Coordinates of C-alpha atoms in Angstrom, one line a residue:
X1 CA 117.1 148.9 100.5
X2 CA 120.2 150.6 101.9
X3 CA 123.5 151.1 100.2
X4 CA 126.3 153.4 100.2
X5 CA 128.3 156.4 101.1
X6 CA 130.3 159.1 99.3
X7 CA 133.8 158.9 98.1
X8 CA 134.1 162.7 97.9
X9 CA 135.3 163.9 101.3
X10 CA 135.2 167.5 100.3
X11 CA 131.4 167.2 100.3
X12 CA 131.1 165.7 103.7
X13 CA 129.9 168.8 105.6
X14 CA 127.2 169.5 103.1
X15 CA 126.0 165.9 103.1
X16 CA 125.6 165.5 106.9
X17 CA 122.0 164.9 107.8
X18 CA 120.5 167.9 109.5
X19 CA 119.7 167.8 113.2
X20 CA 116.2 166.8 114.1
X21 CA 113.8 169.0 116.2
X22 CA 114.1 168.6 119.9
X23 CA 112.1 165.8 121.5
X24 CA 108.8 166.7 123.2
X25 CA 107.7 163.9 125.5
X26 CA 104.1 163.0 125.0
X27 CA 103.8 165.0 121.8
X28 CA 100.8 162.9 120.6
X29 CA 100.0 159.8 118.6
X30 CA 100.6 159.3 114.8
X31 CA 99.9 156.3 112.7
X32 CA 101.9 155.5 109.6
X33 CA 100.3 153.2 107.0
X34 CA 102.7 151.5 104.5
X35 CA 102.7 148.2 102.5
X36 CA 105.3 145.5 102.3
X37 CA 105.5 145.6 98.5
X38 CA 109.3 145.6 97.9
X39 CA 111.2 147.5 100.7
X40 CA 111.0 151.2 99.8
X41 CA 107.6 152.0 101.2
X42 CA 108.4 150.2 104.5
X43 CA 111.8 151.8 104.6
X44 CA 110.4 155.3 104.4
X45 CA 107.8 154.5 107.0
X46 CA 110.4 153.1 109.4
X47 CA 112.6 156.2 109.1
X48 CA 109.6 158.6 109.6
X49 CA 108.6 156.5 112.6
X50 CA 112.1 156.6 114.1
X51 CA 112.3 160.4 113.7
X52 CA 108.8 161.0 115.1
X53 CA 109.5 158.7 118.1
X54 CA 112.7 160.7 118.8
X55 CA 110.6 163.8 118.9
X56 CA 108.3 162.3 121.6
X57 CA 105.4 161.0 119.5
X58 CA 103.8 157.6 120.0
X59 CA 104.0 156.0 116.5
X60 CA 102.0 153.0 115.2
X61 CA 103.0 151.2 112.0
X62 CA 100.3 149.5 110.0
X63 CA 100.7 147.4 106.9
X64 CA 97.8 147.9 104.4
X65 CA 98.3 144.3 103.1
X66 CA 97.5 143.0 106.5
X67 CA 94.2 145.0 106.5
X68 CA 92.8 143.8 103.1
X69 CA 89.9 141.5 103.6
X70 CA 90.1 137.7 103.4
X71 CA 93.9 137.7 103.8
X72 CA 94.2 138.9 100.3
X73 CA 97.3 141.1 101.0
X74 CA 99.8 138.4 100.6
X75 CA 98.1 137.2 97.4
X76 CA 98.3 140.7 96.0
X77 CA 102.0 140.9 97.0
X78 CA 102.8 137.5 95.3
X79 CA 100.8 138.5 92.2
X80 CA 102.7 141.8 91.9
X81 CA 106.0 140.0 92.4
X82 CA 105.3 137.3 89.8
X83 CA 104.0 139.9 87.3
X84 CA 107.3 141.8 87.5
X85 CA 109.4 138.6 87.2
X86 CA 107.4 136.6 84.6
X87 CA 105.3 139.1 82.7
X88 CA 106.9 142.5 82.9
X89 CA 105.2 143.5 79.7
X90 CA 101.8 143.0 81.4
X91 CA 102.9 145.2 84.4
X92 CA 103.9 147.9 82.0
X93 CA 100.5 147.8 80.3
X94 CA 98.7 148.0 83.6
X95 CA 100.9 150.8 84.9
X96 CA 100.5 152.9 81.7
X97 CA 96.8 152.2 81.5
X98 CA 96.1 153.3 85.0
X99 CA 98.3 156.3 84.6
X100 CA 96.3 157.4 81.6
X101 CA 93.1 156.7 83.4
X102 CA 94.2 158.8 86.4
X103 CA 94.1 155.9 88.9
X104 CA 93.3 152.2 89.4
X105 CA 90.6 150.2 87.7
X106 CA 87.2 149.3 89.2
X107 CA 88.4 146.1 90.9
X108 CA 91.3 147.9 92.6
X109 CA 89.0 150.7 93.7
X110 CA 86.5 148.2 95.1
X111 CA 89.2 146.2 97.0
X112 CA 90.5 149.4 98.6
X113 CA 87.0 150.5 99.5
X114 CA 86.5 147.1 101.2
X115 CA 89.5 147.8 103.4
X116 CA 88.2 151.0 104.8
X117 CA 86.5 149.6 107.8
X118 CA 89.5 147.5 108.7
X119 CA 91.9 150.4 108.5
X120 CA 89.6 152.6 110.6
X121 CA 89.3 149.9 113.3
X122 CA 93.1 149.3 113.2
X123 CA 93.9 153.0 114.0
X124 CA 94.6 153.0 117.8
X125 CA 92.4 155.3 120.0
X126 CA 93.9 158.7 120.3
X127 CA 95.4 158.8 116.8
X128 CA 95.8 162.5 115.9
X129 CA 97.3 162.2 112.4
X130 CA 97.8 159.5 109.8
X131 CA 100.7 159.3 107.3
X132 CA 100.7 157.1 104.2
X133 CA 103.8 155.9 102.4
X134 CA 101.9 153.8 99.9
X135 CA 99.4 154.9 97.1
X136 CA 96.8 152.3 98.0
X137 CA 96.9 153.5 101.6
X138 CA 96.5 157.1 100.5
X139 CA 93.3 156.1 98.6
X140 CA 91.8 154.3 101.6
X141 CA 92.6 157.1 104.0
X142 CA 91.5 159.8 101.5
X143 CA 88.2 158.1 101.1
X144 CA 87.7 157.9 104.8
X145 CA 88.4 161.7 105.1
X146 CA 86.0 162.4 102.2
X147 CA 83.3 160.3 103.9
X148 CA 83.7 162.2 107.1
X149 CA 84.6 159.0 109.0
X150 CA 88.2 160.1 109.7
X151 CA 88.4 163.4 111.5
X152 CA 92.2 163.7 111.8
X153 CA 94.6 165.1 109.2
X154 CA 96.0 162.7 106.6
X155 CA 99.4 163.2 104.9
X156 CA 101.0 161.3 102.0
X157 CA 104.8 161.0 101.9
X158 CA 105.7 160.5 98.3
X159 CA 108.4 157.9 98.3
X160 CA 109.3 158.1 94.6
X161 CA 110.5 160.8 92.3
X162 CA 107.7 160.0 89.8
X163 CA 104.1 160.3 91.0
X164 CA 101.6 157.9 89.5
X165 CA 98.0 159.3 89.8
X166 CA 97.2 156.6 92.3
X167 CA 99.3 158.5 94.8
X168 CA 97.0 161.5 94.7
X169 CA 93.8 160.9 96.6
X170 CA 91.3 163.8 96.8
X171 CA 90.7 163.4 100.6
X172 CA 94.4 163.6 101.6
X173 CA 95.1 166.9 103.3
X174 CA 98.9 167.3 102.6
X175 CA 101.3 165.7 100.1
X176 CA 105.0 165.7 101.1
X177 CA 107.6 165.6 98.2
X178 CA 111.3 165.2 98.2
X179 CA 111.9 167.5 95.2
X180 CA 110.2 170.0 92.9
X181 CA 109.8 167.4 90.1
X182 CA 107.5 165.0 92.1
X183 CA 105.8 168.0 93.6
X184 CA 104.9 169.3 90.1
X185 CA 103.7 165.8 89.1
X186 CA 101.5 165.5 92.2
X187 CA 99.9 168.9 91.5
X188 CA 99.3 167.9 87.9
X189 CA 97.5 164.8 89.2
X190 CA 95.2 167.0 91.3
X191 CA 96.9 167.4 94.7
X192 CA 96.0 170.7 96.2
X193 CA 98.5 171.1 99.1
X194 CA 102.0 169.8 98.1
X195 CA 105.0 170.8 100.2
X196 CA 108.6 170.2 99.1
X197 CA 110.6 169.1 102.2
X198 CA 113.4 166.8 101.1
X199 CA 113.7 163.1 101.6
X200 CA 114.1 160.9 104.7
X201 CA 116.8 158.2 104.9
X202 CA 118.4 156.2 107.7
X203 CA 121.2 158.3 109.2
X204 CA 123.7 155.5 108.5
X205 CA 123.6 156.7 104.9
X206 CA 126.0 159.6 105.0
X207 CA 129.2 160.7 103.2
X208 CA 132.5 159.0 104.1
X209 CA 136.1 159.9 103.5
X210 CA 138.8 157.8 101.7
X211 CA 139.9 156.0 104.9
X212 CA 136.3 154.9 105.8
X213 CA 135.8 153.8 102.2
X214 CA 139.0 151.6 102.5
X215 CA 137.8 150.1 105.7
X216 CA 134.3 149.4 104.2
X217 CA 136.0 147.6 101.3
X218 CA 138.1 145.5 103.6
X219 CA 135.2 144.7 105.8
X220 CA 133.1 143.5 102.8
X221 CA 136.0 141.8 101.1
X222 CA 136.1 144.0 98.0
X223 CA 139.1 145.1 95.9
X224 CA 141.1 148.0 97.4
X225 CA 142.3 150.0 94.4
X226 CA 139.8 149.7 91.6
X227 CA 136.5 151.5 90.8
X228 CA 133.4 149.6 92.0
X229 CA 129.9 149.9 90.5
X230 CA 127.2 148.9 93.0
X231 CA 124.4 147.3 91.0
X232 CA 121.0 147.0 92.9
X233 CA 117.6 145.7 91.9
X234 CA 115.4 146.2 94.9
X235 CA 114.6 143.8 97.7
X236 CA 113.3 141.2 95.2
X237 CA 116.2 141.3 92.7
X238 CA 114.0 141.8 89.6
X239 CA 114.7 143.0 86.1
X240 CA 117.5 142.4 83.6
X241 CA 120.1 142.1 86.3
X242 CA 122.3 139.4 84.7
X243 CA 122.5 141.3 81.5
X244 CA 123.4 144.6 83.3
X245 CA 126.0 142.9 85.4
X246 CA 127.7 141.3 82.4
X247 CA 127.7 144.6 80.6
X248 CA 129.1 146.4 83.5
X249 CA 131.9 143.9 83.8
X250 CA 132.7 143.9 80.1
X251 CA 132.7 147.7 79.6
X252 CA 135.7 147.9 81.9
X253 CA 134.7 151.1 83.7
X254 CA 134.3 149.4 87.1
X255 CA 134.0 146.0 88.7
X256 CA 130.3 145.2 89.3
X257 CA 129.2 144.5 92.9
X258 CA 125.7 143.1 92.7
X259 CA 123.0 143.0 95.4
X260 CA 120.2 140.6 94.6
X261 CA 118.0 141.1 97.7
X262 CA 116.0 138.0 98.5
X263 CA 116.7 136.5 95.1
X264 CA 119.4 134.0 96.1
X265 CA 119.0 132.1 92.9
X266 CA 120.0 135.2 91.0
X267 CA 123.1 135.6 93.1
X268 CA 124.1 132.0 92.3
X269 CA 123.5 132.6 88.6
X270 CA 125.7 135.7 88.7
X271 CA 128.6 133.9 90.4
X272 CA 128.3 131.2 87.7
X273 CA 128.5 133.9 85.1
X274 CA 131.8 135.0 86.6
X275 CA 130.5 138.0 88.6
X276 CA 132.7 137.5 91.7
X277 CA 131.0 139.9 94.0
X278 CA 127.3 138.9 94.0
X279 CA 125.3 139.1 97.3
X280 CA 121.9 138.0 98.3
X281 CA 120.2 139.9 101.1
X282 CA 122.5 142.4 102.8
X283 CA 121.9 143.9 106.2
X284 CA 124.7 146.4 106.0
X285 CA 124.0 148.3 102.8
X286 CA 125.6 151.5 104.1
X287 CA 129.0 149.8 104.1
X288 CA 128.5 148.6 100.5
X289 CA 127.6 152.2 99.5
X290 CA 130.6 153.5 101.3
X291 CA 132.8 151.0 99.4
X292 CA 131.4 151.9 96.0
X293 CA 132.2 154.6 93.5
X294 CA 128.9 154.7 91.6
X295 CA 125.4 153.2 92.0
X296 CA 123.6 151.6 89.1
X297 CA 119.9 151.0 89.8
X298 CA 116.8 149.9 87.9
X299 CA 113.8 151.1 89.9
X300 CA 114.5 154.4 91.6
X301 CA 112.8 155.0 95.0
X302 CA 114.4 154.8 98.4
X303 CA 117.7 153.3 97.1
X304 CA 118.5 156.3 95.1
X305 CA 117.7 158.7 98.0
X306 CA 120.1 156.7 100.2
X307 CA 122.8 157.0 97.6
X308 CA 122.2 160.8 97.4
X309 CA 122.6 161.0 101.2
X310 CA 126.0 159.2 100.8
X311 CA 127.2 161.4 98.0
X312 CA 127.2 158.5 95.6
X313 CA 126.5 159.3 91.9
X314 CA 123.6 157.4 90.5
X315 CA 122.9 155.9 87.0
X316 CA 119.5 154.4 86.0
X317 CA 120.1 151.5 83.6
X318 CA 117.9 148.7 82.2
X319 CA 115.0 149.8 84.3
X320 CA 112.1 147.6 85.2
X321 CA 108.8 148.6 83.6
X322 CA 106.3 151.0 85.1
X323 CA 107.6 152.9 88.0
X324 CA 111.2 152.0 87.1
X325 CA 111.0 153.9 83.8
X326 CA 109.1 156.9 85.2
X327 CA 111.4 157.2 88.2
X328 CA 114.4 157.1 85.8
X329 CA 112.9 159.9 83.7
X330 CA 112.0 162.0 86.8
X331 CA 115.5 161.6 88.3
X332 CA 117.1 162.5 85.0
X333 CA 114.9 165.6 84.8
X334 CA 115.9 166.7 88.3
X335 CA 119.6 166.3 87.4
X336 CA 120.0 163.8 90.3
X337 CA 120.6 160.6 88.3
X338 CA 121.6 160.1 84.7
X339 CA 119.4 157.7 82.7
X340 CA 121.6 155.5 80.4
X341 CA 119.3 154.3 77.6
X342 CA 121.9 152.9 75.2
X343 CA 124.4 150.2 76.3
X344 CA 127.0 151.8 74.0
X345 CA 127.0 154.8 76.4
X346 CA 127.6 152.8 79.5
X347 CA 131.4 153.1 79.8
X348 CA 131.7 156.8 79.0
X349 CA 128.9 157.8 81.4
X350 CA 130.2 155.6 84.3
X351 CA 133.7 157.1 83.9
X352 CA 132.2 160.6 84.0
X353 CA 130.2 159.7 87.1
X354 CA 133.1 158.1 88.9
X355 CA 135.8 160.7 88.2
X356 CA 134.4 163.5 86.1
X357 CA 132.2 166.7 86.1
X358 CA 129.0 164.7 85.8
X359 CA 129.6 162.9 89.0
X360 CA 130.5 166.2 90.8
X361 CA 127.3 167.8 89.6
X362 CA 125.2 164.9 90.7
X363 CA 126.8 164.7 94.2
X364 CA 126.0 168.4 94.6
X365 CA 122.4 167.9 93.5
X366 CA 121.9 165.0 95.8
X367 CA 123.4 166.8 98.8
X368 CA 121.1 169.8 98.1
X369 CA 118.1 167.6 98.8
X370 CA 119.2 167.1 102.4
X371 CA 120.2 170.7 103.0
X372 CA 117.0 171.7 104.8
X373 CA 117.1 173.0 108.4
X374 CA 115.4 171.0 111.2
X375 CA 112.2 173.0 110.9
X376 CA 111.8 172.3 107.2
X377 CA 111.9 168.5 107.0
X378 CA 109.1 165.9 106.5
X379 CA 108.8 165.0 110.2
X380 CA 108.7 168.7 111.3
X381 CA 105.9 169.2 108.8
X382 CA 104.0 166.2 110.0
X383 CA 104.3 167.7 113.5
X384 CA 103.0 171.0 112.3
X385 CA 100.0 169.4 110.6
X386 CA 99.4 167.3 113.6
X387 CA 99.3 170.3 115.9
X388 CA 97.0 172.3 113.5
X389 CA 94.5 169.4 113.2
X390 CA 92.4 168.5 110.2
X391 CA 91.3 171.5 108.1
X392 CA 87.6 171.9 107.5
X393 CA 87.2 171.3 103.8
X394 CA 83.5 170.6 103.8
X395 CA 83.8 166.8 104.3
X396 CA 80.6 165.6 105.8
X397 CA 79.7 162.2 107.2
X398 CA 77.9 159.9 104.8
X399 CA 75.3 157.3 105.6
X400 CA 77.0 153.9 106.1
X401 CA 75.6 150.8 104.6
X402 CA 74.2 148.0 106.8
X403 CA 76.9 145.5 107.8
X404 CA 75.2 142.8 105.8
X405 CA 75.3 145.0 102.7
X406 CA 78.9 145.8 103.2
X407 CA 79.7 142.1 103.6
X408 CA 77.8 141.3 100.4
X409 CA 79.8 144.0 98.6
X410 CA 83.1 142.7 100.0
X411 CA 82.2 139.2 98.8
X412 CA 81.4 140.5 95.4
X413 CA 84.7 142.3 95.3
X414 CA 86.6 139.1 96.2
X415 CA 84.8 137.1 93.6
X416 CA 85.6 139.8 91.0
X417 CA 89.2 139.9 92.1
X418 CA 89.6 136.1 92.1
X419 CA 88.2 135.9 88.6
X420 CA 90.5 138.7 87.3
X421 CA 93.6 137.4 89.0
X422 CA 92.9 133.8 88.0
X423 CA 92.4 134.7 84.4
X424 CA 95.6 136.8 84.5
X425 CA 97.5 133.9 86.1
X426 CA 96.2 131.4 83.6
X427 CA 97.2 133.4 80.6
X428 CA 100.4 135.0 81.8
X429 CA 101.9 132.4 84.2
X430 CA 100.2 129.1 83.5
X431 CA 100.7 128.6 87.3
X432 CA 98.0 126.4 89.0
X433 CA 99.9 126.7 92.3
X434 CA 99.1 130.4 92.6
X435 CA 95.5 129.8 91.7
X436 CA 95.3 127.3 94.6
X437 CA 97.0 129.8 96.9
X438 CA 94.4 132.4 96.1
X439 CA 91.5 130.1 96.7
X440 CA 93.0 128.8 99.9
X441 CA 93.4 132.3 101.3
X442 CA 89.9 133.5 100.7
X443 CA 88.6 133.6 104.3
X444 CA 86.0 136.3 104.6
X445 CA 85.9 136.0 108.4
X446 CA 89.7 136.4 108.8
X447 CA 91.0 139.6 110.4
X448 CA 94.6 140.8 110.3
X449 CA 97.0 140.7 113.2
X450 CA 97.1 143.6 115.6
X451 CA 98.9 146.8 114.6
X452 CA 102.4 147.3 115.8
X453 CA 103.1 150.3 118.1
X454 CA 106.6 151.6 117.8
X455 CA 106.1 153.5 121.1
X456 CA 105.2 150.4 123.0
X457 CA 106.6 147.3 121.2
X458 CA 109.6 148.4 119.1
X459 CA 112.1 150.1 121.3
X460 CA 114.4 147.1 121.7

């Protein structure tokens, strides 16, 4: 979710987002497949869609969770959320295990296979390229390409700095990376065509000068003349946020300003802890980033990229398991965000980021990510791949199973998934309510809502 802007006016020209290629009315139709798991994947999809629409493309946004059979998408979302909140150790084991195995387990693969027909039917007629911003969607689309059932190019936009093997699907034609570090990881996972083209962020995330920072602080009701550390924990507000907020306050380097996303209970707990500036869901994250002096985050992803666009130095601290830890390591390797592993180092590192050489180096590194010209950015590359069409890589159509056979296979997948999820819930959560929700949603005949077309429905 969005946040900030820079407090270093001398960097403003470098940090200004590059102009986009000129619009070409009727350029073609592109579909973007994301998933509403957190906010980062959807945020990247929305910005890609906005830029492509400005260039004259008709853009259709699809949510993979809506396209899973038997309305299982929301159950998957709830299960993932509860895993992070109530059994983070289990999520870490799953993440590390699938990373070592080079992808998901058999149940996940079967579930994604069962979504292929629905994804194919959801693509509007005339779709000439498909972009994924979610690893599961990349797997589905890659399999459709390998099977010869999808004859248009498929691209994956890597939203994170670390690349789990699930991101890399053999059938995907092009992978787009924001930096050389995720590009190297994608190639190591087997991606053949990886192109480093910088990140995409909402243009509201941009550097600001001292006057604009003062106005942002006044607008949000924050102190005028003291360093502020913006602490974020994603759209769900998960992780050791209370501990991190108290440690930020007590170290004395900056006053913590905490964004808890949709976790309003966490915001109330923080205010009870004496954290005066604790927010729930915030619509104007750019203003908060403009008001802050440093960003402290625990998951990486789009939030960090938005901070880089603003010129805000970033620290990873008390990261959530799985992708939070791997993103922290990758950002640290790239020199874009320092990873604070020891609470004893918190004050010294924050002071260096706020008003020291470490912060200046980080701002320069972050701005460099956005220094591409209009012809070398992700949307320009999507347009080039769209114009070139799908490369011939020897993908040949495969015989499709009879619908009855596919239905039987889907039912088997659902039974396996329910058994696995139910067992996990019973042992990790002891939560009969979730089990009831899972069984209630298993409707094999249900079909998801229609896709949303940005070109036709979302101009308002």
